[in-house]
PDB file of C-alpha atoms in Angstrom:
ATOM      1  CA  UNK A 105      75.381 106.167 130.287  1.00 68.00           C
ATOM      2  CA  UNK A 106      75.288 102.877 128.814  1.00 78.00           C
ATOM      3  CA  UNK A 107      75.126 104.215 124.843  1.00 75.00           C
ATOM      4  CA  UNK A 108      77.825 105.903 125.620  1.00 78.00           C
ATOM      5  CA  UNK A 109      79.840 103.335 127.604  1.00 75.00           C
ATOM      6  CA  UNK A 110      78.706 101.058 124.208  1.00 76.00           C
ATOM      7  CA  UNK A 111      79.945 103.647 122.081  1.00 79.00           C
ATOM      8  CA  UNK A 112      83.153 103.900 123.499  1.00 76.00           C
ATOM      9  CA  UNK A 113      83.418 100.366 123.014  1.00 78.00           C
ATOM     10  CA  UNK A 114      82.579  99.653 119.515  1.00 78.00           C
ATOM     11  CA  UNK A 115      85.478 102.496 119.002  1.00 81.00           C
ATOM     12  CA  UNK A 116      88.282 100.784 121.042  1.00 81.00           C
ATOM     13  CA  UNK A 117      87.866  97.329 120.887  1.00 85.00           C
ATOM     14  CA  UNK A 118      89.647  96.127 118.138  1.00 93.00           C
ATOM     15  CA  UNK A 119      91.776  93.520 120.238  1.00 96.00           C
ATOM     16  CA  UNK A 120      90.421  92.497 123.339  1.00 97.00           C
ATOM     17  CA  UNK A 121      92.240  91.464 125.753  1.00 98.00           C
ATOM     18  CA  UNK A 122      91.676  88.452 128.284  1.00 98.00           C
ATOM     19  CA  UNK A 123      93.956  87.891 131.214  1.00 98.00           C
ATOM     20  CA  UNK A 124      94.652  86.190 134.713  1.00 98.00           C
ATOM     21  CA  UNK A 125      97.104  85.033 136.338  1.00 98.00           C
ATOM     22  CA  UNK A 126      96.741  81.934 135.138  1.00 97.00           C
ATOM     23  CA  UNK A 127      97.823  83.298 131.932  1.00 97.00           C
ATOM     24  CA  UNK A 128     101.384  84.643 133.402  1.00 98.00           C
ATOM     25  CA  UNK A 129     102.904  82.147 135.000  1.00 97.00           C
ATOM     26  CA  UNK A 130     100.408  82.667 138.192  1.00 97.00           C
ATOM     27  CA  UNK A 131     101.980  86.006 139.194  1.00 98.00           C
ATOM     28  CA  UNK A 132     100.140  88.842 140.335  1.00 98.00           C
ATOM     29  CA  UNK A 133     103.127  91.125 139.155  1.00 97.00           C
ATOM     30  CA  UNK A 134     103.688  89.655 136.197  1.00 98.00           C
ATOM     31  CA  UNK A 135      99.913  90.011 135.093  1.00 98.00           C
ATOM     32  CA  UNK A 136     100.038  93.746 135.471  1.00 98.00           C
ATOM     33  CA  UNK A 137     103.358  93.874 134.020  1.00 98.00           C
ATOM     34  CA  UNK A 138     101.903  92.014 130.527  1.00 98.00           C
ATOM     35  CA  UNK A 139      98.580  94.236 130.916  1.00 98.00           C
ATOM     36  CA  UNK A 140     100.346  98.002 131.087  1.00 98.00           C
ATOM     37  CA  UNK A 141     102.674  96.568 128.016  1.00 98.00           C
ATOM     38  CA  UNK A 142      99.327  95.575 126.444  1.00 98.00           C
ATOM     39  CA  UNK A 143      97.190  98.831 127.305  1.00 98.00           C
ATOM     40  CA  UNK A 144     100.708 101.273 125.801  1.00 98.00           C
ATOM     41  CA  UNK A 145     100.446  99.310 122.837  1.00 98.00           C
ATOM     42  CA  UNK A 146      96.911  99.733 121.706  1.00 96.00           C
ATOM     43  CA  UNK A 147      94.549  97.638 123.580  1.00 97.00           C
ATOM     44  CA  UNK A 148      91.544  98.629 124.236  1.00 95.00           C
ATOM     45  CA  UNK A 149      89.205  96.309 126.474  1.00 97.00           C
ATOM     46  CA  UNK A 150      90.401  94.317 129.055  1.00 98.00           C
ATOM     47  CA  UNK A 151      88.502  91.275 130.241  1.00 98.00           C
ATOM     48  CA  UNK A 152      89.703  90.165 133.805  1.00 98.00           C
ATOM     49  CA  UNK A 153      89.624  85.786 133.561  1.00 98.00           C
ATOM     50  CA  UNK A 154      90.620  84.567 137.152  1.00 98.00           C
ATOM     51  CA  UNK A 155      89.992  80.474 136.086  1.00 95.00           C
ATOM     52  CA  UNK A 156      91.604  77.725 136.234  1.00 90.00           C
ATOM     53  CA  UNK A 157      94.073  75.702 138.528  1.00 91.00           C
ATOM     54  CA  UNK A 158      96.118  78.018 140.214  1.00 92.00           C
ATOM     55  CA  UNK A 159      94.004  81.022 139.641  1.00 96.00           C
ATOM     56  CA  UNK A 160      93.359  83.429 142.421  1.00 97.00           C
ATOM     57  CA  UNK A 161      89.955  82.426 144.948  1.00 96.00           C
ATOM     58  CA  UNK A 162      90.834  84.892 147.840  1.00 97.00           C
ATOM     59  CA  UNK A 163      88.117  87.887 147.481  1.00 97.00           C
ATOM     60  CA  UNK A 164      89.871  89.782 149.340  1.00 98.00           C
ATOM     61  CA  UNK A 165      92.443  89.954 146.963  1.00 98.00           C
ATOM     62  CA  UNK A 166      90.415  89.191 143.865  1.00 98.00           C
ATOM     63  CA  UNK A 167      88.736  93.094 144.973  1.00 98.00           C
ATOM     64  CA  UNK A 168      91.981  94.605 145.402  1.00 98.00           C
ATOM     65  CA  UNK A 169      93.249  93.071 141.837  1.00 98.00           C
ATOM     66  CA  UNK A 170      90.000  94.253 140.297  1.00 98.00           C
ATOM     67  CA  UNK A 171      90.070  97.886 141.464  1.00 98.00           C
ATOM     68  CA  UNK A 172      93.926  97.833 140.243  1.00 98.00           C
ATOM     69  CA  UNK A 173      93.243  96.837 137.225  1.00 98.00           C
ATOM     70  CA  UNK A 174      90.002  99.076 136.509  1.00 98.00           C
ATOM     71  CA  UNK A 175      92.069 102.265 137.288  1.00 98.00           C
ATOM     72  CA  UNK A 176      94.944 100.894 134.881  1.00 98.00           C
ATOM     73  CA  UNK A 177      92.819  99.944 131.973  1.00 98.00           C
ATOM     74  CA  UNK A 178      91.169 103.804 132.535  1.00 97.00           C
ATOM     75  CA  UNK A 179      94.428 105.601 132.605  1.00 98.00           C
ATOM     76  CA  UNK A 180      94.912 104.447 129.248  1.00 97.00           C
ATOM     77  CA  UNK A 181      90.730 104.802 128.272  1.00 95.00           C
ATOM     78  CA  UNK A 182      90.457 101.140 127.880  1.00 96.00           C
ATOM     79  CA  UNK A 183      87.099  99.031 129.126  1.00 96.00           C
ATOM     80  CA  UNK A 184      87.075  97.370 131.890  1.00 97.00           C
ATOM     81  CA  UNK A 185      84.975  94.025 131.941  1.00 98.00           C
ATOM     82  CA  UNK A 186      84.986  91.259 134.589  1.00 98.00           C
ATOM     83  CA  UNK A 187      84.446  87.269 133.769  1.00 97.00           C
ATOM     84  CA  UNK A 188      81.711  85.287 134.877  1.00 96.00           C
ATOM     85  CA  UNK A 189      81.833  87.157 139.063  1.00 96.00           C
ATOM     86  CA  UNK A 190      78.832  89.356 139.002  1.00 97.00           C
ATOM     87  CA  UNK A 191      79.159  90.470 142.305  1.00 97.00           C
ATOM     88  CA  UNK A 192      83.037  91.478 141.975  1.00 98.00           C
ATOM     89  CA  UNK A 193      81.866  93.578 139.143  1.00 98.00           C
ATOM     90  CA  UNK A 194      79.604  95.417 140.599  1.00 97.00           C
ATOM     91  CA  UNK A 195      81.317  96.175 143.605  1.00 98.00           C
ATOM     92  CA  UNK A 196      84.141  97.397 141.828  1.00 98.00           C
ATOM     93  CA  UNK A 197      82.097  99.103 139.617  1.00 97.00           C
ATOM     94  CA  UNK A 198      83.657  97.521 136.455  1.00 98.00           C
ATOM     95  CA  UNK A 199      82.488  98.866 133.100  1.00 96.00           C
ATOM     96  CA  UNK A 200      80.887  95.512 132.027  1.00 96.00           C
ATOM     97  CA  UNK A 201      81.020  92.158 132.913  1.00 97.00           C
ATOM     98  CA  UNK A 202      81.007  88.404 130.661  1.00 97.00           C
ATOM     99  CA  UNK A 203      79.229  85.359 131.237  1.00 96.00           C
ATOM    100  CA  UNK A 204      79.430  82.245 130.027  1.00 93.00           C
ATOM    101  CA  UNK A 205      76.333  79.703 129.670  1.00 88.00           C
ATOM    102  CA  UNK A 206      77.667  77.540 132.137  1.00 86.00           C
ATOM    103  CA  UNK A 207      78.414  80.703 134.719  1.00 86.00           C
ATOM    104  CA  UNK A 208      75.234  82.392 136.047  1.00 86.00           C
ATOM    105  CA  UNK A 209      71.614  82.116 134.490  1.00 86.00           C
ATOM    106  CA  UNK A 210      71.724  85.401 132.576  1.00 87.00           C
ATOM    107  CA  UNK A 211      68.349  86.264 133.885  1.00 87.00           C
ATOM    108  CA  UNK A 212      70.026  86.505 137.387  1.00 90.00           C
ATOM    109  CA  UNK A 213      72.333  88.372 136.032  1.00 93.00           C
ATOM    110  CA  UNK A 214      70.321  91.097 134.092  1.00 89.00           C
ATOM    111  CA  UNK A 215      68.764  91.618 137.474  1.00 90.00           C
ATOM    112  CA  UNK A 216      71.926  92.161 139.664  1.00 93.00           C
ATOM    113  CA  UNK A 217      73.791  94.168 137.460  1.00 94.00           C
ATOM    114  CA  UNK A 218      73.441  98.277 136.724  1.00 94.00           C
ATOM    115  CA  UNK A 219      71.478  99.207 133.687  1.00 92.00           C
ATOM    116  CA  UNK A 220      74.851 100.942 132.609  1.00 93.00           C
ATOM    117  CA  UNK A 221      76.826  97.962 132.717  1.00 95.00           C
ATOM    118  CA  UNK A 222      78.171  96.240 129.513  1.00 96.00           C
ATOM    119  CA  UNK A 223      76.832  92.401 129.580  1.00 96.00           C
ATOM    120  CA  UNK A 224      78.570  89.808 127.100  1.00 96.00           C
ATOM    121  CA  UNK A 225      77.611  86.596 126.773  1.00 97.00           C
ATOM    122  CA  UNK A 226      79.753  83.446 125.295  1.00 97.00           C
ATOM    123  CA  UNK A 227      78.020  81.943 122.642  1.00 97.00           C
ATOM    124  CA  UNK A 228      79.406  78.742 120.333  1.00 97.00           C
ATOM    125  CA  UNK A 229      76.344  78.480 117.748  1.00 97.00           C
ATOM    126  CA  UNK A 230      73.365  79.541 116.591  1.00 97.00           C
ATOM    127  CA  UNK A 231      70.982  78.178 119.640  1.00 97.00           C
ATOM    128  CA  UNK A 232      73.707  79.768 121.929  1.00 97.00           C
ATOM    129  CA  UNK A 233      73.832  83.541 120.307  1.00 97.00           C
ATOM    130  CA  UNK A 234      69.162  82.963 120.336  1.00 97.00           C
ATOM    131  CA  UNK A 235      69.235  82.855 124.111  1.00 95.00           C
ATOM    132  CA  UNK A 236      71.756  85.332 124.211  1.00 95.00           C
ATOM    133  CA  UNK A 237      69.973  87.696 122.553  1.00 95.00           C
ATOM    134  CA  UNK A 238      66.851  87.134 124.224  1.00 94.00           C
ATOM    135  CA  UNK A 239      68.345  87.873 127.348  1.00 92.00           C
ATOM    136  CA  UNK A 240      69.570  91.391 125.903  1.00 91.00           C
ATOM    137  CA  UNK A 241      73.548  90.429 125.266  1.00 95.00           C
ATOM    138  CA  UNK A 242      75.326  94.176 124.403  1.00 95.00           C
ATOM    139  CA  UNK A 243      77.839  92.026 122.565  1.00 96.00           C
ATOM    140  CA  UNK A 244      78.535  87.915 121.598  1.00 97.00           C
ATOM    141  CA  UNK A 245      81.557  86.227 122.433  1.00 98.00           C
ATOM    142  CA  UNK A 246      81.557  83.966 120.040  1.00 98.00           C
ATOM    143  CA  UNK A 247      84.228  80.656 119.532  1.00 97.00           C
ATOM    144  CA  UNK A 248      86.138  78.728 119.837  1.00 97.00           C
ATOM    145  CA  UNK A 249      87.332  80.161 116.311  1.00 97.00           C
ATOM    146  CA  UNK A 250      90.396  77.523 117.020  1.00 96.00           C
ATOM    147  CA  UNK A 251      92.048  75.151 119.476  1.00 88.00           C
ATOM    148  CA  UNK A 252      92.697  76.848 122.624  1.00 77.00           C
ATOM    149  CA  UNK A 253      95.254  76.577 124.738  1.00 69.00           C
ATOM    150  CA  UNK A 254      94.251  78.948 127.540  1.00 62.00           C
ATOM    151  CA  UNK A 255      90.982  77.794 127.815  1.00 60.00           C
ATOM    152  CA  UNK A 256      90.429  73.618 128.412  1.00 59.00           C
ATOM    153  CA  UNK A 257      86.357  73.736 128.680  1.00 59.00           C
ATOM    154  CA  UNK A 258      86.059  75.933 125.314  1.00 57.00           C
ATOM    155  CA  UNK A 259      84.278  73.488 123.278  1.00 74.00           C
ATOM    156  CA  UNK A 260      85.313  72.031 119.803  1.00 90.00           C
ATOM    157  CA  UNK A 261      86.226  75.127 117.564  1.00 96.00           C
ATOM    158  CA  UNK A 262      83.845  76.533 115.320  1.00 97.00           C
ATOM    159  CA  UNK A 263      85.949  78.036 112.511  1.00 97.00           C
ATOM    160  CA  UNK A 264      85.120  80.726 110.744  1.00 97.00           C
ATOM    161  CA  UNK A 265      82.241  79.008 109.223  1.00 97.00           C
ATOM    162  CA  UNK A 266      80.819  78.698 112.203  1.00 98.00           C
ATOM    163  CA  UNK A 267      81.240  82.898 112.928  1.00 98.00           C
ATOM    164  CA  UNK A 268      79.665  83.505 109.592  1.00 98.00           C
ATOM    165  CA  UNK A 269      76.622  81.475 110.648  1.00 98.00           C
ATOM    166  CA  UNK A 270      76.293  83.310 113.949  1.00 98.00           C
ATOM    167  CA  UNK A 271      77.063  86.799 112.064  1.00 98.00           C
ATOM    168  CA  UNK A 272      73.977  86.121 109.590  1.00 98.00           C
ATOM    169  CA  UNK A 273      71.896  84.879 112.516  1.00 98.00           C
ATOM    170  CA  UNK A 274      72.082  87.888 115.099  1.00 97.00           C
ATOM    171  CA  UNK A 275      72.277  90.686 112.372  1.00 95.00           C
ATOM    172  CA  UNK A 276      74.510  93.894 113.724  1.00 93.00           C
ATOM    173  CA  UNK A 277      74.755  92.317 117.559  1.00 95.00           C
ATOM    174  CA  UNK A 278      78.557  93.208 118.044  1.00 95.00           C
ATOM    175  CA  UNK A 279      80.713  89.772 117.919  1.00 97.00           C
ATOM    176  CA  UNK A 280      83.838  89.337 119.464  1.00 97.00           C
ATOM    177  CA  UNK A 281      85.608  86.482 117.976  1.00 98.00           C
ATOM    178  CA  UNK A 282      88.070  84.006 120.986  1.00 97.00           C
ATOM    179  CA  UNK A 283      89.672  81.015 120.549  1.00 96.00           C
ATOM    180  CA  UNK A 284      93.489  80.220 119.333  1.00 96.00           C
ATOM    181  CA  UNK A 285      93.625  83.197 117.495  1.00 97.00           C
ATOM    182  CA  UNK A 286      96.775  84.366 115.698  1.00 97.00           C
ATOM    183  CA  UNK A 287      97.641  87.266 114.032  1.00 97.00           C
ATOM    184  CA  UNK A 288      97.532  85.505 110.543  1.00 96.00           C
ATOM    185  CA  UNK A 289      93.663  84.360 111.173  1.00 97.00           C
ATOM    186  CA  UNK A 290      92.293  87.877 111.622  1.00 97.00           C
ATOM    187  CA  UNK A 291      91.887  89.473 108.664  1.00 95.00           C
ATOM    188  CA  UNK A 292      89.533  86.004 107.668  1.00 96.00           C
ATOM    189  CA  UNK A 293      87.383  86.557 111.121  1.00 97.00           C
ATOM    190  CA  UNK A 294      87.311  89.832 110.217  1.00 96.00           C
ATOM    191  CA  UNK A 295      85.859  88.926 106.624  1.00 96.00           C
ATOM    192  CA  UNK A 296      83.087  86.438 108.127  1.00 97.00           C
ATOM    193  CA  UNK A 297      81.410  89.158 110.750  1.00 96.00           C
ATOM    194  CA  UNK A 298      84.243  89.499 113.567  1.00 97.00           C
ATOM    195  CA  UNK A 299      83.741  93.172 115.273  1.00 95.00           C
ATOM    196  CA  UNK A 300      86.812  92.339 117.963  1.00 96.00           C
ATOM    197  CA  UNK A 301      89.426  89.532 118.281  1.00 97.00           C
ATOM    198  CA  UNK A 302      90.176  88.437 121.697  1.00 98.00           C
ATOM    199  CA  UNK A 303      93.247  87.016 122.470  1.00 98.00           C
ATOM    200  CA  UNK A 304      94.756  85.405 125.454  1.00 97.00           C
ATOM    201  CA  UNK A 305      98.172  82.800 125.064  1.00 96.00           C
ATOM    202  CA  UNK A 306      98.637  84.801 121.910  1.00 97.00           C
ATOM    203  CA  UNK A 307      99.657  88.093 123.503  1.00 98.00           C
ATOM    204  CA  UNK A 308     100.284  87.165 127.548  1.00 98.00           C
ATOM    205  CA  UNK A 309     102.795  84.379 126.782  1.00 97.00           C
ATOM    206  CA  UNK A 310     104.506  86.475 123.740  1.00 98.00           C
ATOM    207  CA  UNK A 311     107.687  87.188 124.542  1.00 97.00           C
ATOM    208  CA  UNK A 312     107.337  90.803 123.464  1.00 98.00           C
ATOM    209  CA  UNK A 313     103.934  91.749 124.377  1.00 98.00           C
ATOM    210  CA  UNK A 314     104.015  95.260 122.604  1.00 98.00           C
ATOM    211  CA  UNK A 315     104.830  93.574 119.096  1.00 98.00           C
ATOM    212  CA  UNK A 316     102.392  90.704 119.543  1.00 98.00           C
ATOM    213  CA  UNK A 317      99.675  93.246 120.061  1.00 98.00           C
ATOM    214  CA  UNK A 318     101.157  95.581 117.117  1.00 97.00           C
ATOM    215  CA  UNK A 319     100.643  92.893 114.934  1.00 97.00           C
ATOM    216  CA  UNK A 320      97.308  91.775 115.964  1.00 97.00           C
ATOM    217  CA  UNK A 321      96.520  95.550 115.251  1.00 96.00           C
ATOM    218  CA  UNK A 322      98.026  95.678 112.149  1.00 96.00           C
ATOM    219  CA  UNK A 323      96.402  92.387 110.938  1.00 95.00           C
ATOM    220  CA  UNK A 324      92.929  93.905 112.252  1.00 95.00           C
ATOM    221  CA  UNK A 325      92.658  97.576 110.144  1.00 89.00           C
ATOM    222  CA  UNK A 326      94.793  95.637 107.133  1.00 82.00           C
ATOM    223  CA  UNK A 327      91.382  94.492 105.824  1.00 60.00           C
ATOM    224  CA  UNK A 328      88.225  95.188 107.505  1.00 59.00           C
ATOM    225  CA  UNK A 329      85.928  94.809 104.798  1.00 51.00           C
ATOM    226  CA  UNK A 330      82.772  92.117 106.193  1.00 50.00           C
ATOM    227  CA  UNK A 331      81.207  90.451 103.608  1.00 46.00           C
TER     228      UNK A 331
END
């Protein structure tokens, strides 16, 4: 199950998409409006992000949000992962779920999740992506590539230096590149080792969400050479 959840993965994630509420203008609505633009347009792996000031704590309605947003992301055959809440994922049964190295110890978290269930782990250099990798990462999320607006604790950015290092360190472990990403920087990312671009401010505070992801997509297959 988990090849083939993987599979499916390395096949749809081009642009990967991280959202909350935070991101759009702290409204439920609004969130799911962005993310069904996003998913018709071409996405195809969703990270849920509920962070921040202003972001949603209630797990009542954190569950309710997360099963909503699993069965939208699979009417369109998108992956489903969940940040950092372990237990929200696997309630919910959510394809996969990302951790950061200041979120759980990932040993705690290879024992609580499903052996079928996707685990990413953040990583901003080499030491990072080691300990990642020892604790069996299916895929690096690897920045910041650039300033961030969306996310305030991301570190100093790396650069696509930085990727390239990472890239020759963990050989083919997939890396999804995150960090003040524009459409303009991906076919570069793409050059130094970047499997998938995740975007957040980029595409939820676009004022035509279908374009903004269009163009991320077109930037992706425009060169996708890695050398």
């Amino acid at each position: 199950m988990k090849l083939a959840r993987l599979a499916h993965l390395s096949q749809k994630w081009s642009i990967y998409l991280v959202i909350g509420s935070q991101d759009c203008g702290h409204s439920v609505e609004n969130m799911f409006r962005i993310l069904t633009e996003a998913l018709q347009a071409g996405v195809g792996c969703v990270q849920w992000r509920e962070k921040g000031a202003g972001s949603i704590s209630d797990a009542i309605q954190r569950e309710k949000i997360a099963i909503r947003m699993k069965e939208l992301c699979h009417t369109y055959d998108a992956i489903f992962l969940i940040n950092d809440d372990v237990s929200l994922a696997c309630k919910v049964q959510a394809d996969g779920v990302h951790v950061g190295h200041e979120d759980m110890p990932f040993a705690q978290v290879k024992q609580l999740v499903p052996t079928e269930m996707i685990i990413g782990i953040s990583a901003g250099n080499i030491e990072e992506a080691r300990i990642a990798l020892t604790y069996g990462a299916d895929y690096l999320g690897v920045g910041p590539m650039y300033a961030s607006k969306s996310k305030t604790d991301a570190g100093d950015p790396i650069g696509p230096n930085g990727l390239s290092a990472i890239r020759k360190f963990v050989g083919g472990c997939p890396i999804v590149a995150i960090g003040g990403i524009n459409p303009e920087h991906v076919s570069c990312l793409r050059k130094n080792g970047a499997d998938a671009i995740a975007v957040i401010s980029a595409i939820t505070q676009a004022p035509d969400t279908k374009k903004a992801v269009q163009d991320f997509i077109f930037h992706f297959h425009k060169n996708h050479s890695y050398t």
